[in-house]
mmCIF file of C-alpha atoms and ligand atoms in Angstrom:
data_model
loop_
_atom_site.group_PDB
_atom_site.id
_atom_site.type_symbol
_atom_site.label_atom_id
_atom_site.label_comp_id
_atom_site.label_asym_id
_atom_site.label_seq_id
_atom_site.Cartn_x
_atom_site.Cartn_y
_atom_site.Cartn_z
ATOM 1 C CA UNK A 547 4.196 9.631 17.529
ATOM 2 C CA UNK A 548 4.644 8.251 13.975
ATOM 3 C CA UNK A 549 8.090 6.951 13.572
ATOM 4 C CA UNK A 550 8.403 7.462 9.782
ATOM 5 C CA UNK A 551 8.025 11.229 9.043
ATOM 6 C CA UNK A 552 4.637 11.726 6.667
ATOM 7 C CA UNK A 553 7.088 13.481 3.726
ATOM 8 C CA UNK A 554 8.297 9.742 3.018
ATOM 9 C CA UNK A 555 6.661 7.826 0.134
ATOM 10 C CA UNK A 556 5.148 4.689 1.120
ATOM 11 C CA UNK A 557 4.538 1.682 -1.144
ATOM 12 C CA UNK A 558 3.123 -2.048 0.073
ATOM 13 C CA UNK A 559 3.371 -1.328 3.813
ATOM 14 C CA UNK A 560 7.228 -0.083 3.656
ATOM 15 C CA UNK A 561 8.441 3.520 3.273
ATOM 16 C CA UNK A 562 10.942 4.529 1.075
ATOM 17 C CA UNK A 563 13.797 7.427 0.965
ATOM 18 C CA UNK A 564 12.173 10.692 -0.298
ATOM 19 C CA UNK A 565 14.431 10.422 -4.029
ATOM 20 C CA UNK A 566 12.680 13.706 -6.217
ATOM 21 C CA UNK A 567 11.475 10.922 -8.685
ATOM 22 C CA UNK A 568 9.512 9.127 -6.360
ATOM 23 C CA UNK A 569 8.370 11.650 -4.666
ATOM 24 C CA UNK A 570 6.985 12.527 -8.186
ATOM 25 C CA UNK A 571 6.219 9.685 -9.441
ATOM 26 C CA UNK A 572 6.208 6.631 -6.740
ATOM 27 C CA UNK A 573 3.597 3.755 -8.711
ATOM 28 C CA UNK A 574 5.087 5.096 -12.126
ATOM 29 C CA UNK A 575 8.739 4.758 -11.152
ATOM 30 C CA UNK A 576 7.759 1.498 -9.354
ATOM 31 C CA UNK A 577 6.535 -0.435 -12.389
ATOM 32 C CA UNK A 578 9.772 1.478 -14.212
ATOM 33 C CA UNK A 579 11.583 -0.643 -12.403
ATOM 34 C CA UNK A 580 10.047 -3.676 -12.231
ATOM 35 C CA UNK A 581 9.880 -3.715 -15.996
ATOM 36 C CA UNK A 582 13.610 -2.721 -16.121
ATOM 37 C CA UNK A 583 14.909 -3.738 -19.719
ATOM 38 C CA UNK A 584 17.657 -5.777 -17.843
ATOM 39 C CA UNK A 585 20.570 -7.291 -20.209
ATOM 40 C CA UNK A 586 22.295 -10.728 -19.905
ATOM 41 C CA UNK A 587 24.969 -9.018 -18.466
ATOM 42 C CA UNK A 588 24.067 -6.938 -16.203
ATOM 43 C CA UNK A 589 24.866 -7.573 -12.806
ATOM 44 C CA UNK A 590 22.419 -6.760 -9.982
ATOM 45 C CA UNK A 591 23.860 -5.827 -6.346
ATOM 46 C CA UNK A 592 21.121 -6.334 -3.785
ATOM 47 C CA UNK A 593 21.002 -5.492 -0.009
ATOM 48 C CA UNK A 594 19.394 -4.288 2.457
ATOM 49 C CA UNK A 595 20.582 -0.975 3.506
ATOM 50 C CA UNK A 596 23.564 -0.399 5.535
ATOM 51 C CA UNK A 597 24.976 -4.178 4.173
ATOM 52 C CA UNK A 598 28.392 -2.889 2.491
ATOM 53 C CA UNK A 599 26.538 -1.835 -0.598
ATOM 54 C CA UNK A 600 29.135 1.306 -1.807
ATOM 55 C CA UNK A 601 31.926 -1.235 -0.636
ATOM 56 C CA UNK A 602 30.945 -4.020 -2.844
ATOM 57 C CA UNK A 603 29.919 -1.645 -5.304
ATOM 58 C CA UNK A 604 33.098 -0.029 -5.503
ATOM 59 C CA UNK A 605 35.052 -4.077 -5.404
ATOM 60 C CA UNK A 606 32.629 -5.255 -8.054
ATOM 61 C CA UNK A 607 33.886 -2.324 -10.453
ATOM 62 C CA UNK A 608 37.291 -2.946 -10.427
ATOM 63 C CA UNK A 609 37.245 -7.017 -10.865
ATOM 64 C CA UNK A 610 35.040 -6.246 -13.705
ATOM 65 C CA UNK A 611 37.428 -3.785 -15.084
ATOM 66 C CA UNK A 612 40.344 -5.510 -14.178
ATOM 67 C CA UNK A 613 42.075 -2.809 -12.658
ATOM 68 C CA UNK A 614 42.351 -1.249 -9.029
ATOM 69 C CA UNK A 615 40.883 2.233 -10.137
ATOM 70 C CA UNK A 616 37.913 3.942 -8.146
ATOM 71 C CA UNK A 617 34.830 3.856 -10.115
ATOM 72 C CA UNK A 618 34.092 7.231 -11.145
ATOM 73 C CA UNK A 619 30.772 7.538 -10.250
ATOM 74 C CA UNK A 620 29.437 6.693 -7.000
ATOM 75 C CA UNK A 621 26.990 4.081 -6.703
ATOM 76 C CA UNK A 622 23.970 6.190 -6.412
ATOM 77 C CA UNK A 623 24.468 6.904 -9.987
ATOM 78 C CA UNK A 624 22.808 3.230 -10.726
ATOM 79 C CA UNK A 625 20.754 2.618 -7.997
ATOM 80 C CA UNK A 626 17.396 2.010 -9.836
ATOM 81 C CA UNK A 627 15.137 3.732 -7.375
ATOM 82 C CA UNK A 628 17.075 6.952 -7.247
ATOM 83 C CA UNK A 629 17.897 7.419 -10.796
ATOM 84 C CA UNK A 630 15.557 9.830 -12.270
ATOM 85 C CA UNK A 631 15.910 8.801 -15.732
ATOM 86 C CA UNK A 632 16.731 5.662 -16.927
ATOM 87 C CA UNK A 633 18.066 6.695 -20.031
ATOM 88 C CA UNK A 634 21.503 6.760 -17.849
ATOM 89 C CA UNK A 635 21.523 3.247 -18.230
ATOM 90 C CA UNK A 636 19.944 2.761 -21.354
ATOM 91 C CA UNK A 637 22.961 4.964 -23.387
ATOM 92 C CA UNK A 638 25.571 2.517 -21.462
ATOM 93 C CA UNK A 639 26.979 0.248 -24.547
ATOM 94 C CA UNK A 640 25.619 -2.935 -25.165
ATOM 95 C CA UNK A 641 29.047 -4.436 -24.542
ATOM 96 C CA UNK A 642 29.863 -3.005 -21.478
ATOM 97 C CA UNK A 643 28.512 -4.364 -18.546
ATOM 98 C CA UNK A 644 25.872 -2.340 -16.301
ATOM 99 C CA UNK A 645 26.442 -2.917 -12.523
ATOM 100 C CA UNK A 646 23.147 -1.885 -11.170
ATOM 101 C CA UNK A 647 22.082 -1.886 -7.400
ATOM 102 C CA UNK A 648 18.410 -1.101 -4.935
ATOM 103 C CA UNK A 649 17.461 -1.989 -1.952
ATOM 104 C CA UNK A 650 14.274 -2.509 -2.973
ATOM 105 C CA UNK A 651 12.664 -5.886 -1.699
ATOM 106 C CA UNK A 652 12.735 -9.093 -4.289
ATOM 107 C CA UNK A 653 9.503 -8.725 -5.098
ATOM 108 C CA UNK A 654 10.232 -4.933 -6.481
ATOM 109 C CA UNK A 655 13.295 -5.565 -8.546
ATOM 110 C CA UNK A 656 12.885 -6.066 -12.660
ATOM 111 C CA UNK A 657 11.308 -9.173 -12.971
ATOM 112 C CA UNK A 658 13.132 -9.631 -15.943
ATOM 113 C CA UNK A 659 17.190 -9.952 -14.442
ATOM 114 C CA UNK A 660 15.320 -12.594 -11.931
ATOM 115 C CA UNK A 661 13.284 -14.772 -14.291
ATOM 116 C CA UNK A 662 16.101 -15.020 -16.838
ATOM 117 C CA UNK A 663 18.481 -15.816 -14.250
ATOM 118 C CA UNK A 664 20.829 -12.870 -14.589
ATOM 119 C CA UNK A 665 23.549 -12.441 -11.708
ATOM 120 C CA UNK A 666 22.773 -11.060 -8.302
ATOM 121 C CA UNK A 667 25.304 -10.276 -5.878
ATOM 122 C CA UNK A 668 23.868 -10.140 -2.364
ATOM 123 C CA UNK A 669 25.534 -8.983 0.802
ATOM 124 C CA UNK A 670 24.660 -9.929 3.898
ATOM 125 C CA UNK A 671 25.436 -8.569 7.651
ATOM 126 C CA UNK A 672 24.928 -8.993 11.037
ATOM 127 C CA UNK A 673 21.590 -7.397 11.497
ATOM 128 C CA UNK A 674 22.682 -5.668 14.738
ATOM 129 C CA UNK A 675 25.543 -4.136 13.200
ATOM 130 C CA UNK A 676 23.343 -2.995 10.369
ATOM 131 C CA UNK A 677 20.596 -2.045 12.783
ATOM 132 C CA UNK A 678 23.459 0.374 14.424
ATOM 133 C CA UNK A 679 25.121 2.041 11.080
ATOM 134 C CA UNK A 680 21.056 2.485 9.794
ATOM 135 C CA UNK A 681 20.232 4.365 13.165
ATOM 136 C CA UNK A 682 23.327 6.546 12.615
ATOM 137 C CA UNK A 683 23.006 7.265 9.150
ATOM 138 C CA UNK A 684 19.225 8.521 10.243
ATOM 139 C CA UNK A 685 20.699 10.407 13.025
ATOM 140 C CA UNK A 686 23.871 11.867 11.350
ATOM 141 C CA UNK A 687 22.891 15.154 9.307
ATOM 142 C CA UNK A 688 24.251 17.204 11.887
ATOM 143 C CA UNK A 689 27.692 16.418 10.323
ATOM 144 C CA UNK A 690 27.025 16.653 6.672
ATOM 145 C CA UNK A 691 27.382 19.487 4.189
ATOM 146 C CA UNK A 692 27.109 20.157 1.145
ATOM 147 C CA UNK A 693 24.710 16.863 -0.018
ATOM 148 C CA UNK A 694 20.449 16.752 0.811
ATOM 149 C CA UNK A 695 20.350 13.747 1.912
ATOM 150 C CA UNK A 696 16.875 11.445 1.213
ATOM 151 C CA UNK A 697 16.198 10.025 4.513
ATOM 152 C CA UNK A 698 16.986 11.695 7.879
ATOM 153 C CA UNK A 699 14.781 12.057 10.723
ATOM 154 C CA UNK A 700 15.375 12.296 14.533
ATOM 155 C CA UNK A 701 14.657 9.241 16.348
ATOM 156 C CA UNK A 702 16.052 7.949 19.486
ATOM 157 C CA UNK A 703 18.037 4.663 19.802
ATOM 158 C CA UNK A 704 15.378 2.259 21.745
ATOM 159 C CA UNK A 705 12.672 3.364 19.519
ATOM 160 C CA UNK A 706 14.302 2.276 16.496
ATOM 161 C CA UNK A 707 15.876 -0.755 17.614
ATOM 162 C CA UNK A 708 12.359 -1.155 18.317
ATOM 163 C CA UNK A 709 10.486 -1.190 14.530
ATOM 164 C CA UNK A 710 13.976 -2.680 13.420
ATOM 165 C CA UNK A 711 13.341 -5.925 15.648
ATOM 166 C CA UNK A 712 9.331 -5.376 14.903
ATOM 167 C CA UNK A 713 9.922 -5.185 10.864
ATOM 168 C CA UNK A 714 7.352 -2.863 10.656
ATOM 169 C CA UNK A 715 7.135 0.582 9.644
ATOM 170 C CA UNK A 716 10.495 0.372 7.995
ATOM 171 C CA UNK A 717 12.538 2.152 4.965
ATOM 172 C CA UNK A 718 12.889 -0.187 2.850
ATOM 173 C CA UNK A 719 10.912 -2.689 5.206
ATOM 174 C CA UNK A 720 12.396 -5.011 7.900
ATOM 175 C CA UNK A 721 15.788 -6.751 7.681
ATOM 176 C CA UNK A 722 14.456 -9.901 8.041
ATOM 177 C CA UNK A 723 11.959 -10.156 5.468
ATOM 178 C CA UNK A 724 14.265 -8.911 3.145
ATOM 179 C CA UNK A 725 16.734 -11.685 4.369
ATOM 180 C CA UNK A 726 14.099 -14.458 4.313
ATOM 181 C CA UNK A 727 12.362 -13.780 1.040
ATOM 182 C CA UNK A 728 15.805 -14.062 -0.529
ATOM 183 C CA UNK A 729 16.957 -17.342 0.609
ATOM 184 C CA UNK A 730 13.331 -18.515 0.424
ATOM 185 C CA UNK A 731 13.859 -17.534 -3.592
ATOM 186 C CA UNK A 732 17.900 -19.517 -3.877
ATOM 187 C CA UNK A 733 15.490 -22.821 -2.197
ATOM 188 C CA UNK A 734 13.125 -22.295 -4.589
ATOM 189 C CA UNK A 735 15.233 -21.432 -7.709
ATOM 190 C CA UNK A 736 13.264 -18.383 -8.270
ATOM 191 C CA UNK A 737 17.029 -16.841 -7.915
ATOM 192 C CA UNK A 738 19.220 -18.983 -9.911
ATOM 193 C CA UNK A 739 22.382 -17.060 -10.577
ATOM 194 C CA UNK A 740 22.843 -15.696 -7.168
ATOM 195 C CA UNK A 741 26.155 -14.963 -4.819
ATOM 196 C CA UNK A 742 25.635 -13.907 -1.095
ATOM 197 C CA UNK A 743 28.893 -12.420 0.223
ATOM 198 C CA UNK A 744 28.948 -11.830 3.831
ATOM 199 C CA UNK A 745 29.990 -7.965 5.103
ATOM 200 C CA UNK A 746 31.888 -10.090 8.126
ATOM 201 C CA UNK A 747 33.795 -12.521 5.899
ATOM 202 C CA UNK A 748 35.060 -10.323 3.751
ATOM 203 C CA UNK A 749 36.168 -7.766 6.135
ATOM 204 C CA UNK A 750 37.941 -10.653 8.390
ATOM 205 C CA UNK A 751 39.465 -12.979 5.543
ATOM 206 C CA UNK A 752 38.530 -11.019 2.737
ATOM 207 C CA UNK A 753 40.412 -13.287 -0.356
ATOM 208 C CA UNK A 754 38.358 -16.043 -0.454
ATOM 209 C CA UNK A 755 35.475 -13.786 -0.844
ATOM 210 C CA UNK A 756 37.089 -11.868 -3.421
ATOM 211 C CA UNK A 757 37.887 -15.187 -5.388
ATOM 212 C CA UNK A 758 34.585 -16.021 -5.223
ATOM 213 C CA UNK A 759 32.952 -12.945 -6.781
ATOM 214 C CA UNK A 760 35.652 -13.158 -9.584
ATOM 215 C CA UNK A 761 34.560 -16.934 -9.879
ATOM 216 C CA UNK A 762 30.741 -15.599 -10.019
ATOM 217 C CA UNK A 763 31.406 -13.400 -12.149
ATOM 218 C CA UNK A 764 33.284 -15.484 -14.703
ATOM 219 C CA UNK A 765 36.375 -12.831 -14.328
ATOM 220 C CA UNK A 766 40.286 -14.101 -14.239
ATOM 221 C CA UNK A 767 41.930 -12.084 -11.716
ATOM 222 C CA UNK A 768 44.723 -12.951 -10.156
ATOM 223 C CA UNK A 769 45.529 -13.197 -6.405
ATOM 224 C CA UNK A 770 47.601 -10.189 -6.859
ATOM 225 C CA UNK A 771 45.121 -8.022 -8.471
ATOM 226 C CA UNK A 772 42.566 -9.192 -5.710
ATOM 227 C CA UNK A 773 44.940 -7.728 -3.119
ATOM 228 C CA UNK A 774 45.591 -4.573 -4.707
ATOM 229 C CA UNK A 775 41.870 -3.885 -4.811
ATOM 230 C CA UNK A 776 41.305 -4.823 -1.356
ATOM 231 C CA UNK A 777 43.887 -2.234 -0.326
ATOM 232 C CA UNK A 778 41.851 0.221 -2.450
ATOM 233 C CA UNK A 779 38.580 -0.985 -0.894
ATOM 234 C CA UNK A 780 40.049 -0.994 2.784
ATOM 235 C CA UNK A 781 37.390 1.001 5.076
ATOM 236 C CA UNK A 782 40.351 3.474 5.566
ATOM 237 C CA UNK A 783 40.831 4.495 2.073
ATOM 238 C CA UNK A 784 37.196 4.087 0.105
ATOM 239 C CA UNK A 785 36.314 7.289 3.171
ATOM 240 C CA UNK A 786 38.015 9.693 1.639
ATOM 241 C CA UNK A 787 38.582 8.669 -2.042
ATOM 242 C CA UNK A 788 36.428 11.699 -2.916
ATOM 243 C CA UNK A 789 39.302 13.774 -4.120
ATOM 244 C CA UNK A 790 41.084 10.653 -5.978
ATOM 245 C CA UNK A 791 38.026 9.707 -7.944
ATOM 246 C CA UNK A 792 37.175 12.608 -8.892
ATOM 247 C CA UNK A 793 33.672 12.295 -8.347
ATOM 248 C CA UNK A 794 31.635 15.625 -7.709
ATOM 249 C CA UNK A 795 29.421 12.770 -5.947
ATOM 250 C CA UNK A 796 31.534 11.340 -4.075
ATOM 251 C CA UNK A 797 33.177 14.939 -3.265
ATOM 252 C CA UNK A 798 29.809 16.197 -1.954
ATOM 253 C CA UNK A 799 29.413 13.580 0.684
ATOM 254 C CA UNK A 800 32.341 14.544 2.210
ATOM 255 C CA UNK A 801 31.196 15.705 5.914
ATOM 256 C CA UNK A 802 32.730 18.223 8.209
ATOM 257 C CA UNK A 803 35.353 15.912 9.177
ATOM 258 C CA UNK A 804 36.344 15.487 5.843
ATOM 259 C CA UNK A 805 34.935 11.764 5.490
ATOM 260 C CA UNK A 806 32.304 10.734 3.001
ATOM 261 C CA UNK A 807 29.229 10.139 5.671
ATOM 262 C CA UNK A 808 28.654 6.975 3.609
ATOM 263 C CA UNK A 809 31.636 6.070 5.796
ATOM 264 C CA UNK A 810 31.171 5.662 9.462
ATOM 265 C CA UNK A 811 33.396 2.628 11.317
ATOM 266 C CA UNK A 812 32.874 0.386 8.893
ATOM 267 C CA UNK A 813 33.342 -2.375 11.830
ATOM 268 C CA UNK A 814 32.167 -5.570 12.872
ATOM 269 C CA UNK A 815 30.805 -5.559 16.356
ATOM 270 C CA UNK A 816 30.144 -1.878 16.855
ATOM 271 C CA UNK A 817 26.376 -2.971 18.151
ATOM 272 C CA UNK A 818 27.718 -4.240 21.025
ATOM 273 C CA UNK A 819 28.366 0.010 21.870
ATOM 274 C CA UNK A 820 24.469 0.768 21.229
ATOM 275 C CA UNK A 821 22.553 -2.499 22.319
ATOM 276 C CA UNK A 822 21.635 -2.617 26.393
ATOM 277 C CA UNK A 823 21.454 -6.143 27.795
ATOM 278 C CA UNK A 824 17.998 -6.388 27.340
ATOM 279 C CA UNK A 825 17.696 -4.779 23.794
ATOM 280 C CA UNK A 826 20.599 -8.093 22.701
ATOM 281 C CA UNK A 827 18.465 -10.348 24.406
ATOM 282 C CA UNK A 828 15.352 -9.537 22.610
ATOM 283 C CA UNK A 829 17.506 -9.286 19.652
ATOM 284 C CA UNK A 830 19.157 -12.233 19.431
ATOM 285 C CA UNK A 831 15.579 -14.306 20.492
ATOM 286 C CA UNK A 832 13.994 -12.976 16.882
ATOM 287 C CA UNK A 833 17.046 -14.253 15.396
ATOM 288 C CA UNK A 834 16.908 -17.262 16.899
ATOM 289 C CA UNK A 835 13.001 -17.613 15.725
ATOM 290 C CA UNK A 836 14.140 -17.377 12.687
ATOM 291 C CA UNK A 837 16.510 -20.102 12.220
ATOM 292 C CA UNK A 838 14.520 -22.580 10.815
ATOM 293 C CA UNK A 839 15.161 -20.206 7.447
ATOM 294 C CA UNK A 840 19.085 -21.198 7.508
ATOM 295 C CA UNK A 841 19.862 -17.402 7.313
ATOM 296 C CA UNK A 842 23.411 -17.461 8.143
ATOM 297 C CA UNK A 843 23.952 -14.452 10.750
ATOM 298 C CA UNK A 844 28.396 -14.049 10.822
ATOM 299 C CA UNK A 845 28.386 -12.065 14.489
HETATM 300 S S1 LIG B 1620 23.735 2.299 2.041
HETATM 301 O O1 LIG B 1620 23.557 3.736 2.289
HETATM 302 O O2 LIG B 1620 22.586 1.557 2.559
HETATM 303 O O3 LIG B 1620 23.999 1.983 0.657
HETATM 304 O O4 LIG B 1620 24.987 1.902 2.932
HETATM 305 P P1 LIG B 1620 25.936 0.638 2.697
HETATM 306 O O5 LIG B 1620 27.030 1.030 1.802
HETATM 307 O O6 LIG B 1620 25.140 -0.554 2.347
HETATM 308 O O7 LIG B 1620 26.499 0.357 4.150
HETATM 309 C C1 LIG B 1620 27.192 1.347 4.865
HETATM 310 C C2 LIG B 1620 28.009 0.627 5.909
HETATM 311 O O8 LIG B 1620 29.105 -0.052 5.270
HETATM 312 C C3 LIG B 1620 30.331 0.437 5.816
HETATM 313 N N1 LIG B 1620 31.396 0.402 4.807
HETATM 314 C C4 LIG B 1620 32.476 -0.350 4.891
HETATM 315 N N2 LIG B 1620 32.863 -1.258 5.823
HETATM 316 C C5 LIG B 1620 34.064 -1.861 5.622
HETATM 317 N N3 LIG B 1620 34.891 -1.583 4.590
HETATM 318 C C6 LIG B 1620 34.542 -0.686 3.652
HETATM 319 N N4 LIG B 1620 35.357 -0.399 2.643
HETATM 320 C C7 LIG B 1620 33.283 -0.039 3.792
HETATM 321 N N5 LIG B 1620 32.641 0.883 3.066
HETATM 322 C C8 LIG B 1620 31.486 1.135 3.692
HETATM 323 C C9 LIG B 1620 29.965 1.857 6.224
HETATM 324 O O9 LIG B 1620 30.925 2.421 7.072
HETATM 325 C C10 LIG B 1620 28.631 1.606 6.891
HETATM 326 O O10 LIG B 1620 28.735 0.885 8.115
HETATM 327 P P2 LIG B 1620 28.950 1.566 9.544
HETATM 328 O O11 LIG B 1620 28.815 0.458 10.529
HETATM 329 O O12 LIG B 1620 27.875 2.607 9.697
HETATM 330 O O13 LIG B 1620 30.320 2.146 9.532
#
């Protein structure tokens, strides 16, 4: 049985959410992308799904505007392989700063941000954990309303802890590739302006984190600030800031329950509910494998 449903668009040996404009248009939006006009100061949030992407994304707004208000448009709004028109970003002020964010693998994003050495923001987590909320997310239509969602399928547990392990027939492509072909590009200095935040550290001790990001990104903020918008950005509050931000997008992924299905636990250690013995053993055997790489893994 193919695990990846045919109706998904699939580029270099990885398949990608069904988004309308690359269902349209995959090569064509591709290159788009890759030959992104990026701007000195833009600022580039990568991850591999299921990271802490809409949480950084929502952090990252408000230490660039220097206030602890909800951005008002959700981050899909500047993701660069769902945006249908780039003119979105294009309009957007020379002197304001564009906080732009994919999933897509290094070797996908525009060339340009990378060679000049324009900031990336990276976060990083526990691949089981991620493994867990990426299997739910797939799974979780059943509780969602209003919102088509790009990527859903049926698929049971052990098969896709399977191809997650494997790397291979994955959205987006496996987690450690991803992983690897980043730090492989900080050794190298292919990525030169680059912060790696990791989901674990920041949801445990989160300050020094956020000091660091405001460091990175050349932003005073003070200590105070940088526990206001923590507070804002706690897992309890970003689920149902729909209403407060007054986002229709953010309003239209509110689920049954009346969370945003972005949302789920937003925990560490919630694999250890999903993975059998044997499943952790094999799991944790790849990761050791791939030590050798320095990939810091925060379980
Ligand atoms: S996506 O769709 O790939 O962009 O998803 P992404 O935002 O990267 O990751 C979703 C997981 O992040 C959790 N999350 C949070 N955790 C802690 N604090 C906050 N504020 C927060 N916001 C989102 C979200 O719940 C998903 O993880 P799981 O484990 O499924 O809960």
């Amino acid at each position: 049985m193919p695990y990846i449903p045919e109706r998904y668009p699939r580029y270099k040996g990885y398949a990608l959410p069904n988004f309308p404009v690359l269902t349209t248009d995959l090569l064509g939006h591709l290159d788009k992308i890759k030959n992104f006009d990026s701007r000195p100061s833009d600022i580039m949030i990568c991850t591999y799904p299921k990271s802490g992407t809409n949480w950084i994304y929502e952090i990252l707004t408000m230490v660039i505007k220097g206030c602890a208000e909800y951005a008002t448009k959700n981050k899909g709004a500047s993701m660069l392989e769902a945006i249908d028109d780039f003119r979105v970003l294009e309009n957007v002020p020379e002197n304001s700063t564009r906080i732009i964010n994919s999933h897509l693998p290094l070797d996908d994003l525009p060339q340009k941000h990378i060679e000049n050495g324009y900031k990336v923001v990276h976060v990083m987590r526990n691949p089981k954990d991620v493994a867990v909320s990426y299997y739910n997310y797939l799974a979780s239509k059943k509780d969602r309303t209003t919102m088509e969602v790009a990527l859903d399928f049926p698929i049971s547990w052990p098969m896709f802890i399977d191809h997650f392990g494997r790397g291979d027939d994955q959205v987006y492509g496996g987690w450690f590739n991803y992983v690897k072909t980043l730090e492989k590009a900080k050794e190298t200095g292919k990525l030169s302006n680059i912060l790696t935040l990791h989901y674990e550290q920041l949801k445990r001790d989160p300050m020094p984190s956020l000091k660091a990001l405001a460091e990175f990104l050349g932003v005073k903020a003070s200590d105070e600030l940088l526990e206001e918008i923590n507070d804002k950005c706690s897992f309890e509050k970003m689920s149902t800031i729909g209403e407060e931000a007054k986002d229709n997008t953010k309003i239209k992924m509110m689920s049954i329950t009346g969370k945003n299905f972005m949302f789920r636990k937003g925990q560490i250690g919630d694999w250890k509910n999903w993975f059998t013995v044997a499943q952790n053993e094999a799991f944790s055997q790849l990761i050791e494998t791939h030590e050798g790489l320095k990939i810091t893994i925060h379980l």
